[in-house]
Short mmCIF file of C-alpha atoms in Angstrom, two decimals:
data_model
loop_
_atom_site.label_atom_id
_atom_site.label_comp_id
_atom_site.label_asym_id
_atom_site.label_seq_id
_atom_site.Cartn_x
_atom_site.Cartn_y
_atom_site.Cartn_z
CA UNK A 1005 -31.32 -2.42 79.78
CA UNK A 1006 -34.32 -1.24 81.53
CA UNK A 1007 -34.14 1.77 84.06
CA UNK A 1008 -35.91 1.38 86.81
CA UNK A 1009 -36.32 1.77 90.79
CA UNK A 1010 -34.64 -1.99 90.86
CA UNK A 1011 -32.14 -0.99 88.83
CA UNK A 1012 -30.89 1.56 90.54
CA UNK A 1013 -31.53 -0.27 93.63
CA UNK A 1014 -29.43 -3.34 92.61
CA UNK A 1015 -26.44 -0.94 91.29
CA UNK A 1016 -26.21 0.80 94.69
CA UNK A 1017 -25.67 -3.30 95.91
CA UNK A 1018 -22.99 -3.32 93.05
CA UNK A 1019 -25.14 -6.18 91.70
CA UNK A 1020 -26.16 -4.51 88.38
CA UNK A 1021 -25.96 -8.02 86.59
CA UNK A 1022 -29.09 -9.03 88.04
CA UNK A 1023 -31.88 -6.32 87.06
CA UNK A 1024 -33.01 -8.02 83.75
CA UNK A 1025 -33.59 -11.47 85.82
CA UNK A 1026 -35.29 -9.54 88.51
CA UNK A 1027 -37.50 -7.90 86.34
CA UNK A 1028 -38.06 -10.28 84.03
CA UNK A 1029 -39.05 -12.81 87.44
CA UNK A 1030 -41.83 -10.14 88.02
CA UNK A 1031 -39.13 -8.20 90.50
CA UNK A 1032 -40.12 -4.53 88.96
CA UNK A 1033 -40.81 -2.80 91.94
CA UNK A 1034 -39.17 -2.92 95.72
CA UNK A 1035 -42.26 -3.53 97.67
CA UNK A 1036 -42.38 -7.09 95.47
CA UNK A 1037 -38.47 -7.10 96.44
CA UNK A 1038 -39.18 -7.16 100.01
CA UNK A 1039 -40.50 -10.49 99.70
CA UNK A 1040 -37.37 -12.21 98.12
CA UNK A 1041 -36.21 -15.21 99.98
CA UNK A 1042 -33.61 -17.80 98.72
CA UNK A 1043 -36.48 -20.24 96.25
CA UNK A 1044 -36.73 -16.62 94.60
CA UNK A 1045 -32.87 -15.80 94.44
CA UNK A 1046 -32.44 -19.15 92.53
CA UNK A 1047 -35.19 -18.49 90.46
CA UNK A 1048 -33.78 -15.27 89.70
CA UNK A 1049 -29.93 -16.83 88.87
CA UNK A 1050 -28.31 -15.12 91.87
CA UNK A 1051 -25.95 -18.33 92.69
CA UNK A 1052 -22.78 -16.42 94.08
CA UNK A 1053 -23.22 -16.63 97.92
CA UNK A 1054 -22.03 -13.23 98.54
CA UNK A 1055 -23.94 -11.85 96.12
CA UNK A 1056 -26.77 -13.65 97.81
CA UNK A 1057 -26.01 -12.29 101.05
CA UNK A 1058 -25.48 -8.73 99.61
CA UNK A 1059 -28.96 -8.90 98.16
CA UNK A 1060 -30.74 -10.64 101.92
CA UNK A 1061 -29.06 -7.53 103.49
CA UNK A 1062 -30.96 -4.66 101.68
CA UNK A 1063 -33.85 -6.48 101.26
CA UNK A 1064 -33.87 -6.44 105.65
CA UNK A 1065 -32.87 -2.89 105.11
CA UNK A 1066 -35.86 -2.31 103.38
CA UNK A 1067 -37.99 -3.63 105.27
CA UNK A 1068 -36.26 -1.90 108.49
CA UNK A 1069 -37.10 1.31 106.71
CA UNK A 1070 -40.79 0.57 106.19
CA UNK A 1071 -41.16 -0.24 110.52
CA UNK A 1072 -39.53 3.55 110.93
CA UNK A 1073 -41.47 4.83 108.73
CA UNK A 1074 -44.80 3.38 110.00
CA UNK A 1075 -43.99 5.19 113.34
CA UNK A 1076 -44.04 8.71 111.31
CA UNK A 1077 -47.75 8.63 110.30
CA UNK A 1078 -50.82 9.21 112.23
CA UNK A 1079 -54.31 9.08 112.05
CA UNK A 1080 -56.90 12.10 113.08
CA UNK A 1081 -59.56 9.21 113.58
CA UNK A 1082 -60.39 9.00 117.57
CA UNK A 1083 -58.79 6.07 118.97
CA UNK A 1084 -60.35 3.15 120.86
#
């Protein structure tokens, strides 16, 4: 079973099942994550609705977290 960043990121959804599918679908990293959308989830093998939602959820989440973050950094280049 591999150990990754996805891995970890699927077992805090309680969806464990799915990391060798995600990984093996080219899903090793959560930026590529970010971009899952339901063609993806069946390519994957996610069929269980919930587990579907579950999965739609954090992948908003994560992209929630990127907008915050993008507020915390700044540039020392002079501005228009």
């Amino acid at each position: 079973m591999c150990t990754n960043i996805v891995y970890e990121w699927l077992k805090t959804l309680q969806l464990p099942q799915y990391a060798e599918s995600f990984v093996d679908n080219g899903y090793d990293d959560l930026e590529v994550c970010k971009q899952i959308g339901d063609p993806d989830l069946d390519a994957i093998g996610v069929a269980v609705p919930h587990h579907r939602r579950r999965i739609h959820e954090a992948v908003r989440r994560l992209k929630q977290a990127d907008e915050t973050a993008a507020g915390l950094y700044f540039t020392l280049e002079p501005q228009p």
